[in-house]
Amino acid sequence: MRTAIFALACLLAAPFAARADLRAALDWERLHDCRTGAAVPALREDARLNRAAEALAAGKTLHEALARSGYLALHSTSLHLLGGAGTDAEVAQGIGAHGCRTLADPALTAMGAARRVHETWIVLAAPLELPAQEAAGAFDQRIVDLVNAARSRGRQCGAKAFAAAAPLRLNAALTRAAVDHAREMARYLEFDHRGHDGSTPAQRIRRAGYGQWRLVGENIAAGPMTAPELVQGWLSSPPHCENIMDARFADIGIGFAVNVASPQAVYWSQEFAAPRAR
């Protein structure tokens, strides 16, 4: 999350001052005057980001403002324009004159704004799209597919070399354990392999009904991320990478939970197990 503040002694007259809508004026600046050469999508106004901008105007930080509004952002930034009470088009010109690089970022597709007489606050964000927990199966499978793609090739995890391994199976009991632990971390703001009740990964897997196992592993992560970013983050960390590449594991479970009041916003858990041979 980033905040940029621009102070203007005055605002130039704008050739498109007839554009009464700030979003349209920002789009014009973003698509034309900033001239980045990149394909930049039009902004979408979001009522939650309008509320976040109002919270900024009331003195909240960007994180506090987004948490109050309930908006979950993959990336976000805010722009604060001081000085001049111009039209929407003049405000957009002022933002563009000092912050084109931020304004024209194609990843930022949603906006909200708040105006006071001589100040404007704008929040730009890239929304993080997470499915509802009851419809998370496709998202879980996407993560499993990425993990299995990594396992299909040999890989170096820190100082350890791993050969290609067989694909993992998405397991319902392990997914229950993963979801429960993610929800617990989100509820209590505890980023730890030990549960709030003192439980270990092995105890949580047993409690979720996995049955007899001979080996258990767990990866956790925190922060808003896409599925590829999440898996790549684990692969970049040797201990997490080792869990992903361990050929002894046969089953996997995925879970996540959201708490926008937390600086991390999203908590992730990934459970691994090898069933005991019968």
PDB file of C-alpha atoms in Angstrom, residues 22 26 45-46 49-51 53-54 111-115 120-123:
ATOM      1  CA  LEU A  22     -14.035  12.479 -11.779  1.00  0.00           C
ATOM      2  CA  LEU A  26      -9.110  10.273 -14.443  1.00  0.00           C
ATOM      3  CA  GLU A  45     -15.818   3.162  -9.375  1.00  0.00           C
ATOM      4  CA  ASP A  46     -16.368   1.105  -6.223  1.00  0.00           C
ATOM      5  CA  LEU A  49     -13.278   2.606  -2.159  1.00  0.00           C
ATOM      6  CA  ASN A  50     -15.332   5.788  -1.934  1.00  0.00           C
ATOM      7  CA  ARG A  51     -15.800   4.952   1.758  1.00  0.00           C
ATOM      8  CA  ALA A  53     -11.300   7.652   0.534  1.00  0.00           C
ATOM      9  CA  GLU A  54     -13.676   9.278   3.046  1.00  0.00           C
ATOM     10  CA  MET A 111     -11.140   3.635  -7.723  1.00  0.00           C
ATOM     11  CA  GLY A 112     -12.864   5.669  -5.068  1.00  0.00           C
ATOM     12  CA  ALA A 113     -12.605   9.360  -4.220  1.00  0.00           C
ATOM     13  CA  ALA A 114     -13.504  11.952  -1.621  1.00  0.00           C
ATOM     14  CA  ARG A 115     -13.499  15.714  -2.187  1.00  0.00           C
ATOM     15  CA  THR A 120      -9.015  15.458  -3.019  1.00  0.00           C
ATOM     16  CA  TRP A 121      -8.285  11.911  -1.876  1.00  0.00           C
ATOM     17  CA  ILE A 122      -8.234   9.112  -4.441  1.00  0.00           C
ATOM     18  CA  VAL A 123      -7.830   5.387  -3.730  1.00  0.00           C
TER      19      VAL A 123
END
